[in-house]
mmCIF file of N, CA and C in Angstrom:
data_model
loop_
_atom_site.group_PDB
_atom_site.id
_atom_site.type_symbol
_atom_site.label_atom_id
_atom_site.label_comp_id
_atom_site.label_asym_id
_atom_site.label_seq_id
_atom_site.Cartn_x
_atom_site.Cartn_y
_atom_site.Cartn_z
ATOM 1 N N MET Q 1330 0.704 -1.163 -0.031
ATOM 2 C CA MET Q 1330 -0.162 -0.081 0.019
ATOM 3 C C MET Q 1330 0.853 1.199 -0.047
ATOM 4 N N GLY Q 1331 0.591 2.452 -1.060
ATOM 5 C CA GLY Q 1331 1.175 3.437 -0.756
ATOM 6 C C GLY Q 1331 0.950 4.280 0.137
ATOM 7 N N LYS Q 1332 1.677 5.374 0.201
ATOM 8 C CA LYS Q 1332 1.727 6.310 1.361
ATOM 9 C C LYS Q 1332 0.094 7.228 1.288
ATOM 10 N N GLU Q 1333 0.026 7.490 -0.250
ATOM 11 C CA GLU Q 1333 -1.160 8.166 -0.307
ATOM 12 C C GLU Q 1333 -2.199 7.608 -0.033
ATOM 13 N N THR Q 1334 -2.327 6.091 -0.595
ATOM 14 C CA THR Q 1334 -3.499 5.069 -0.110
ATOM 15 C C THR Q 1334 -3.723 5.352 1.423
ATOM 16 N N PHE Q 1335 -2.742 5.179 1.995
ATOM 17 C CA PHE Q 1335 -2.643 4.589 3.630
ATOM 18 C C PHE Q 1335 -3.142 6.097 4.113
ATOM 19 N N LEU Q 1336 -2.888 7.313 3.730
ATOM 20 C CA LEU Q 1336 -2.996 8.564 4.099
ATOM 21 C C LEU Q 1336 -4.672 8.767 4.112
ATOM 22 N N LEU Q 1337 -5.229 8.601 2.851
ATOM 23 C CA LEU Q 1337 -6.844 8.779 2.557
ATOM 24 C C LEU Q 1337 -7.530 7.581 3.555
ATOM 25 N N LEU Q 1338 -7.106 6.237 3.285
ATOM 26 C CA LEU Q 1338 -7.711 5.461 4.439
ATOM 27 C C LEU Q 1338 -7.631 6.034 5.762
ATOM 28 N N PHE Q 1339 -6.481 6.320 6.397
ATOM 29 C CA PHE Q 1339 -6.405 7.041 7.444
ATOM 30 C C PHE Q 1339 -7.149 7.798 8.118
ATOM 31 N N VAL Q 1340 -7.490 9.073 7.108
ATOM 32 C CA VAL Q 1340 -8.423 10.145 7.315
ATOM 33 C C VAL Q 1340 -9.767 9.804 7.192
ATOM 34 N N LEU Q 1341 -10.054 8.986 6.471
ATOM 35 C CA LEU Q 1341 -11.718 8.205 6.290
ATOM 36 C C LEU Q 1341 -11.801 7.371 7.809
ATOM 37 N N GLY Q 1342 -10.994 6.906 7.869
ATOM 38 C CA GLY Q 1342 -10.880 6.136 9.607
ATOM 39 C C GLY Q 1342 -11.435 7.219 10.280
ATOM 40 N N ALA Q 1343 -10.620 8.081 10.471
ATOM 41 C CA ALA Q 1343 -10.586 9.025 11.717
ATOM 42 C C ALA Q 1343 -12.025 9.765 11.392
ATOM 43 N N ALA Q 1344 -12.417 10.012 10.234
ATOM 44 C CA ALA Q 1344 -13.749 10.515 9.795
ATOM 45 C C ALA Q 1344 -15.126 9.549 10.366
ATOM 46 N N ALA Q 1345 -14.875 8.287 10.348
ATOM 47 C CA ALA Q 1345 -15.584 7.440 10.510
ATOM 48 C C ALA Q 1345 -15.804 7.470 11.942
ATOM 49 N N ILE Q 1346 -14.508 7.272 12.798
ATOM 50 C CA ILE Q 1346 -14.930 7.393 14.251
ATOM 51 C C ILE Q 1346 -15.683 8.487 14.647
ATOM 52 N N ALA Q 1347 -15.210 9.764 13.987
ATOM 53 C CA ALA Q 1347 -15.903 11.116 14.593
ATOM 54 C C ALA Q 1347 -17.260 10.789 13.788
ATOM 55 N N ALA Q 1348 -17.959 10.264 12.944
ATOM 56 C CA ALA Q 1348 -19.238 10.318 12.920
ATOM 57 C C ALA Q 1348 -19.914 9.459 13.717
ATOM 58 N N TRP Q 1349 -19.080 8.131 14.092
ATOM 59 C CA TRP Q 1349 -19.839 7.453 15.052
ATOM 60 C C TRP Q 1349 -20.068 8.051 16.410
ATOM 61 N N ILE Q 1350 -18.934 8.956 16.871
ATOM 62 C CA ILE Q 1350 -19.062 9.919 18.050
ATOM 63 C C ILE Q 1350 -20.181 10.709 18.021
ATOM 64 N N ALA Q 1351 -20.383 11.260 17.233
ATOM 65 C CA ALA Q 1351 -21.462 12.339 16.544
ATOM 66 C C ALA Q 1351 -22.577 11.735 16.719
ATOM 67 N N LEU Q 1352 -23.043 10.840 16.480
ATOM 68 C CA LEU Q 1352 -24.218 10.054 16.369
ATOM 69 C C LEU Q 1352 -24.328 9.315 17.721
ATOM 70 N N ARG Q 1353 -23.447 8.611 18.304
ATOM 71 C CA ARG Q 1353 -23.512 8.132 19.319
ATOM 72 C C ARG Q 1353 -23.586 9.050 20.847
ATOM 73 N N LEU Q 1354 -22.974 9.832 20.901
ATOM 74 C CA LEU Q 1354 -22.757 10.806 21.637
ATOM 75 C C LEU Q 1354 -22.939 12.158 21.718
ATOM 76 N N PRO Q 1355 -24.325 12.377 21.455
ATOM 77 C CA PRO Q 1355 -24.903 13.811 20.587
ATOM 78 C C PRO Q 1355 -24.908 14.811 21.912
ATOM 79 N N LYS Q 1356 -24.538 14.047 23.312
ATOM 80 C CA LYS Q 1356 -24.844 15.223 24.325
ATOM 81 C C LYS Q 1356 -23.315 15.833 24.519
ATOM 82 N N LEU Q 1357 -22.315 15.489 23.664
ATOM 83 C CA LEU Q 1357 -20.938 15.927 23.886
ATOM 84 C C LEU Q 1357 -21.290 17.097 22.776
ATOM 85 N N ALA Q 1358 -21.931 17.496 21.718
ATOM 86 C CA ALA Q 1358 -21.816 18.395 20.793
ATOM 87 C C ALA Q 1358 -22.370 19.914 21.625
ATOM 88 N N PRO Q 1359 -21.776 20.747 21.270
ATOM 89 C CA PRO Q 1359 -21.903 22.393 21.729
ATOM 90 C C PRO Q 1359 -23.317 22.561 21.513
ATOM 91 N N THR Q 1360 -24.015 23.276 22.286
ATOM 92 C CA THR Q 1360 -25.317 23.568 21.888
ATOM 93 C C THR Q 1360 -25.649 24.860 21.370
ATOM 94 N N SER Q 1361 -24.765 25.818 21.115
ATOM 95 C CA SER Q 1361 -24.569 27.102 20.777
ATOM 96 C C SER Q 1361 -23.736 27.304 19.716
ATOM 97 N N PHE Q 1362 -23.409 28.256 19.081
ATOM 98 C CA PHE Q 1362 -22.389 28.873 18.332
ATOM 99 C C PHE Q 1362 -21.200 29.227 18.965
ATOM 100 N N ARG Q 1363 -21.405 29.794 20.089
ATOM 101 C CA ARG Q 1363 -20.360 30.240 20.870
ATOM 102 C C ARG Q 1363 -19.326 28.891 21.521
ATOM 103 N N GLY Q 1364 -19.969 27.865 21.746
ATOM 104 C CA GLY Q 1364 -19.488 26.528 21.854
ATOM 105 C C GLY Q 1364 -18.819 26.082 21.180
ATOM 106 N N GLY Q 1365 -19.299 26.242 19.977
ATOM 107 C CA GLY Q 1365 -18.851 25.872 18.481
ATOM 108 C C GLY Q 1365 -17.605 26.404 18.132
ATOM 109 N N THR Q 1366 -17.493 27.725 18.412
ATOM 110 C CA THR Q 1366 -16.555 28.401 18.087
ATOM 111 C C THR Q 1366 -15.284 28.181 19.134
ATOM 112 N N VAL Q 1367 -15.481 27.789 20.404
ATOM 113 C CA VAL Q 1367 -14.629 27.517 21.134
ATOM 114 C C VAL Q 1367 -13.849 26.483 20.619
ATOM 115 N N HIS Q 1368 -14.512 25.394 20.130
ATOM 116 C CA HIS Q 1368 -14.058 23.939 19.628
ATOM 117 C C HIS Q 1368 -13.252 24.250 18.417
ATOM 118 N N LEU Q 1369 -14.082 25.034 17.458
ATOM 119 C CA LEU Q 1369 -13.069 25.384 16.311
ATOM 120 C C LEU Q 1369 -11.987 26.086 16.442
ATOM 121 N N VAL Q 1370 -11.593 26.820 17.346
ATOM 122 C CA VAL Q 1370 -10.571 27.563 17.903
ATOM 123 C C VAL Q 1370 -9.464 26.688 18.444
ATOM 124 N N ALA Q 1371 -10.009 25.766 19.335
ATOM 125 C CA ALA Q 1371 -9.286 24.430 19.669
ATOM 126 C C ALA Q 1371 -8.786 23.374 18.491
ATOM 127 N N THR Q 1372 -9.739 23.536 17.596
ATOM 128 C CA THR Q 1372 -9.049 22.691 16.559
ATOM 129 C C THR Q 1372 -7.708 23.239 15.671
ATOM 130 N N LEU Q 1373 -7.963 24.767 15.622
ATOM 131 C CA LEU Q 1373 -6.786 25.486 14.962
ATOM 132 C C LEU Q 1373 -5.843 25.235 15.670
ATOM 133 N N VAL Q 1374 -5.806 25.085 17.122
ATOM 134 C CA VAL Q 1374 -4.603 24.887 17.936
ATOM 135 C C VAL Q 1374 -4.242 23.875 17.569
ATOM 136 N N VAL Q 1375 -5.087 22.797 17.674
ATOM 137 C CA VAL Q 1375 -4.595 21.330 17.563
ATOM 138 C C VAL Q 1375 -3.976 21.188 16.391
ATOM 139 N N GLY Q 1376 -4.370 21.743 15.220
ATOM 140 C CA GLY Q 1376 -3.744 21.562 13.758
ATOM 141 C C GLY Q 1376 -2.403 22.088 13.610
ATOM 142 N N ALA Q 1377 -2.359 23.261 14.450
ATOM 143 C CA ALA Q 1377 -1.096 24.188 14.449
ATOM 144 C C ALA Q 1377 0.394 23.472 15.159
ATOM 145 N N VAL Q 1378 -0.357 22.478 16.124
ATOM 146 C CA VAL Q 1378 0.799 21.832 16.889
ATOM 147 C C VAL Q 1378 0.989 20.496 16.708
ATOM 148 N N LEU Q 1379 0.044 19.800 15.744
ATOM 149 C CA LEU Q 1379 0.027 18.678 15.477
ATOM 150 C C LEU Q 1379 1.316 18.083 14.493
ATOM 151 N N GLY Q 1380 1.883 19.036 13.591
ATOM 152 C CA GLY Q 1380 2.878 18.610 13.072
ATOM 153 C C GLY Q 1380 4.129 18.298 13.801
ATOM 154 N N PRO Q 1381 4.660 19.681 14.689
ATOM 155 C CA PRO Q 1381 5.755 19.184 15.942
ATOM 156 C C PRO Q 1381 5.242 18.316 17.019
ATOM 157 N N ALA Q 1382 4.114 17.879 17.112
ATOM 158 C CA ALA Q 1382 4.073 16.732 18.398
ATOM 159 C C ALA Q 1382 4.300 15.716 17.431
ATOM 160 N N VAL Q 1383 3.784 15.536 15.996
ATOM 161 C CA VAL Q 1383 4.150 13.952 15.643
ATOM 162 C C VAL Q 1383 5.902 13.959 15.392
ATOM 163 N N ARG Q 1384 6.626 15.183 15.158
ATOM 164 C CA ARG Q 1384 7.785 14.703 14.694
ATOM 165 C C ARG Q 1384 8.542 14.839 16.164
ATOM 166 N N ALA Q 1385 7.709 14.903 17.534
ATOM 167 C CA ALA Q 1385 8.785 15.151 18.439
ATOM 168 C C ALA Q 1385 8.511 13.834 19.280
ATOM 169 N N VAL Q 1386 7.911 12.606 18.719
ATOM 170 C CA VAL Q 1386 7.889 11.297 19.072
ATOM 171 C C VAL Q 1386 9.258 10.833 19.084
ATOM 172 N N PRO Q 1387 9.545 10.162 20.209
ATOM 173 C CA PRO Q 1387 10.911 9.900 20.139
ATOM 174 C C PRO Q 1387 10.946 8.488 19.139
ATOM 175 N N GLY Q 1388 12.246 8.282 18.707
ATOM 176 C CA GLY Q 1388 12.546 7.020 17.986
ATOM 177 C C GLY Q 1388 12.195 7.396 16.551
ATOM 178 N N LEU Q 1389 11.663 8.602 15.942
ATOM 179 C CA LEU Q 1389 11.626 8.418 14.785
ATOM 180 C C LEU Q 1389 12.847 8.581 14.113
ATOM 181 N N PRO Q 1390 12.746 7.842 12.789
ATOM 182 C CA PRO Q 1390 11.966 7.331 12.006
ATOM 183 C C PRO Q 1390 11.603 5.810 12.364
ATOM 184 N N SER Q 1391 11.919 5.204 13.233
ATOM 185 C CA SER Q 1391 11.910 3.662 13.250
ATOM 186 C C SER Q 1391 10.068 3.377 13.242
ATOM 187 N N GLU Q 1392 10.081 2.354 12.722
ATOM 188 C CA GLU Q 1392 8.689 1.934 12.476
ATOM 189 C C GLU Q 1392 7.772 1.845 13.794
ATOM 190 N N LEU Q 1393 7.905 1.389 14.866
ATOM 191 C CA LEU Q 1393 7.298 1.554 16.158
ATOM 192 C C LEU Q 1393 6.968 2.669 16.449
ATOM 193 N N SER Q 1394 8.004 3.879 16.381
ATOM 194 C CA SER Q 1394 7.658 5.059 16.576
ATOM 195 C C SER Q 1394 6.835 6.045 15.581
ATOM 196 N N VAL Q 1395 6.709 5.318 14.336
ATOM 197 C CA VAL Q 1395 5.815 6.131 13.367
ATOM 198 C C VAL Q 1395 4.446 5.631 13.630
ATOM 199 N N LEU Q 1396 4.150 4.398 14.216
ATOM 200 C CA LEU Q 1396 2.847 3.706 14.343
ATOM 201 C C LEU Q 1396 2.572 4.619 15.425
ATOM 202 N N ALA Q 1397 3.027 4.836 16.459
ATOM 203 C CA ALA Q 1397 2.935 5.755 18.004
ATOM 204 C C ALA Q 1397 2.330 6.924 17.603
ATOM 205 N N ALA Q 1398 3.155 7.684 16.762
ATOM 206 C CA ALA Q 1398 2.614 8.819 16.144
ATOM 207 C C ALA Q 1398 1.676 9.343 15.625
ATOM 208 N N LEU Q 1399 1.329 8.488 14.564
ATOM 209 C CA LEU Q 1399 0.061 8.567 13.956
ATOM 210 C C LEU Q 1399 -1.169 7.985 14.640
ATOM 211 N N PHE Q 1400 -1.122 6.829 15.473
ATOM 212 C CA PHE Q 1400 -2.218 6.222 16.345
ATOM 213 C C PHE Q 1400 -2.342 7.203 17.652
ATOM 214 N N LEU Q 1401 -1.467 7.048 18.244
ATOM 215 C CA LEU Q 1401 -1.654 8.038 19.632
ATOM 216 C C LEU Q 1401 -1.499 9.547 19.525
ATOM 217 N N VAL Q 1402 -1.121 10.329 18.550
ATOM 218 C CA VAL Q 1402 -1.201 11.706 18.232
ATOM 219 C C VAL Q 1402 -1.633 11.801 17.102
ATOM 220 N N ALA Q 1403 -1.683 11.496 15.997
ATOM 221 C CA ALA Q 1403 -2.369 12.167 14.948
ATOM 222 C C ALA Q 1403 -3.858 11.574 14.970
ATOM 223 N N LEU Q 1404 -4.267 10.299 14.930
ATOM 224 C CA LEU Q 1404 -5.575 9.775 14.998
ATOM 225 C C LEU Q 1404 -6.516 10.753 15.731
ATOM 226 N N PRO Q 1405 -5.942 10.842 17.074
ATOM 227 C CA PRO Q 1405 -7.140 11.376 18.249
ATOM 228 C C PRO Q 1405 -7.203 13.206 17.443
ATOM 229 N N ALA Q 1406 -5.877 13.640 17.408
ATOM 230 C CA ALA Q 1406 -6.098 15.040 16.703
ATOM 231 C C ALA Q 1406 -7.037 15.016 15.458
ATOM 232 N N ILE Q 1407 -6.906 14.328 14.554
ATOM 233 C CA ILE Q 1407 -7.658 14.408 13.499
ATOM 234 C C ILE Q 1407 -9.015 14.175 13.341
ATOM 235 N N THR Q 1408 -9.421 12.897 14.172
ATOM 236 C CA THR Q 1408 -10.806 12.512 14.646
ATOM 237 C C THR Q 1408 -11.490 13.646 15.373
ATOM 238 N N TYR Q 1409 -10.693 14.423 16.296
ATOM 239 C CA TYR Q 1409 -11.254 15.626 16.863
ATOM 240 C C TYR Q 1409 -11.625 16.905 16.247
ATOM 241 N N MET Q 1410 -10.698 17.057 15.134
ATOM 242 C CA MET Q 1410 -10.981 18.092 13.858
ATOM 243 C C MET Q 1410 -12.183 17.478 13.102
ATOM 244 N N MET Q 1411 -12.185 16.561 12.730
ATOM 245 C CA MET Q 1411 -13.518 15.952 11.684
ATOM 246 C C MET Q 1411 -14.851 16.250 12.635
ATOM 247 N N LEU Q 1412 -14.718 15.743 13.864
ATOM 248 C CA LEU Q 1412 -16.092 15.933 14.929
ATOM 249 C C LEU Q 1412 -16.293 17.197 15.107
ATOM 250 N N VAL Q 1413 -15.546 18.157 15.116
ATOM 251 C CA VAL Q 1413 -15.670 19.522 15.285
ATOM 252 C C VAL Q 1413 -16.429 20.272 14.043
ATOM 253 N N GLY Q 1414 -15.918 19.837 12.836
ATOM 254 C CA GLY Q 1414 -16.480 20.096 11.594
ATOM 255 C C GLY Q 1414 -18.175 19.730 11.832
ATOM 256 N N MET Q 1415 -18.249 18.269 11.766
ATOM 257 C CA MET Q 1415 -19.460 17.746 12.195
ATOM 258 C C MET Q 1415 -20.374 18.513 13.212
ATOM 259 N N TRP Q 1416 -19.864 19.100 14.062
ATOM 260 C CA TRP Q 1416 -20.578 19.491 14.890
ATOM 261 C C TRP Q 1416 -21.106 21.013 14.363
ATOM 262 N N ILE Q 1417 -20.165 21.758 13.981
ATOM 263 C CA ILE Q 1417 -20.428 22.804 13.432
ATOM 264 C C ILE Q 1417 -21.607 22.854 12.117
ATOM 265 N N VAL Q 1418 -21.559 21.858 11.454
ATOM 266 C CA VAL Q 1418 -22.630 21.475 10.376
ATOM 267 C C VAL Q 1418 -23.881 21.350 10.999
ATOM 268 N N GLN Q 1419 -24.123 20.600 12.364
ATOM 269 C CA GLN Q 1419 -25.143 20.359 12.790
ATOM 270 C C GLN Q 1419 -25.691 22.025 13.566
ATOM 271 N N LEU Q 1420 -24.795 22.427 13.995
ATOM 272 C CA LEU Q 1420 -25.401 23.739 14.590
ATOM 273 C C LEU Q 1420 -25.847 24.670 13.497
ATOM 274 N N ALA Q 1421 -25.273 24.603 12.014
ATOM 275 C CA ALA Q 1421 -25.800 25.509 11.218
ATOM 276 C C ALA Q 1421 -27.100 25.240 10.728
ATOM 277 N N VAL Q 1422 -26.971 23.731 10.677
ATOM 278 C CA VAL Q 1422 -28.578 23.173 9.921
ATOM 279 C C VAL Q 1422 -29.495 23.398 11.214
ATOM 280 N N ALA Q 1423 -29.362 23.342 12.181
ATOM 281 C CA ALA Q 1423 -30.214 23.768 13.279
ATOM 282 C C ALA Q 1423 -30.612 25.140 13.444
ATOM 283 N N GLY Q 1424 -29.781 25.978 13.008
ATOM 284 C CA GLY Q 1424 -29.973 27.392 13.463
ATOM 285 C C GLY Q 1424 -30.442 28.072 11.964
ATOM 286 N N ALA Q 1425 -30.659 27.095 10.792
ATOM 287 C CA ALA Q 1425 -30.946 27.832 9.787
ATOM 288 C C ALA Q 1425 -32.596 27.945 9.790
ATOM 289 N N PRO Q 1426 -33.073 28.864 9.127
ATOM 290 C CA PRO Q 1426 -34.565 29.109 9.206
ATOM 291 C C PRO Q 1426 -35.122 27.985 8.035
ATOM 292 N N ALA Q 1427 -36.258 27.486 8.513
ATOM 293 C CA ALA Q 1427 -37.140 26.665 7.688
ATOM 294 C C ALA Q 1427 -37.504 27.210 6.693
ATOM 295 N N ARG Q 1428 -37.578 26.623 5.341
ATOM 296 C CA ARG Q 1428 -38.030 26.870 4.095
ATOM 297 C C ARG Q 1428 -39.531 25.992 3.975
ATOM 298 N N HIS Q 1429 -40.287 27.077 3.523
ATOM 299 C CA HIS Q 1429 -41.694 26.259 3.255
ATOM 300 C C HIS Q 1429 -41.763 26.332 1.793
#
């Protein structure tokens, strides 16, 4: 499997986990745009820190450390970013005026 294919499947897996969390645990979702904005800002911080955090895993580029970086650092971060995106869409849909 090539790097591009793995990356695609990795991100799709993170999106599937995020969708599962959004559907299974709706009480975690923010109830206002203010709460959604807080999570959105947090995802920007997570995104900015993700690259340096992955590179800071000891032992890189050994195979075990790459797997640790991917599944212990990158997967939770990307899953959270996807989840917040889903929450923002849910808030936008809930706040949109109904069309008749």
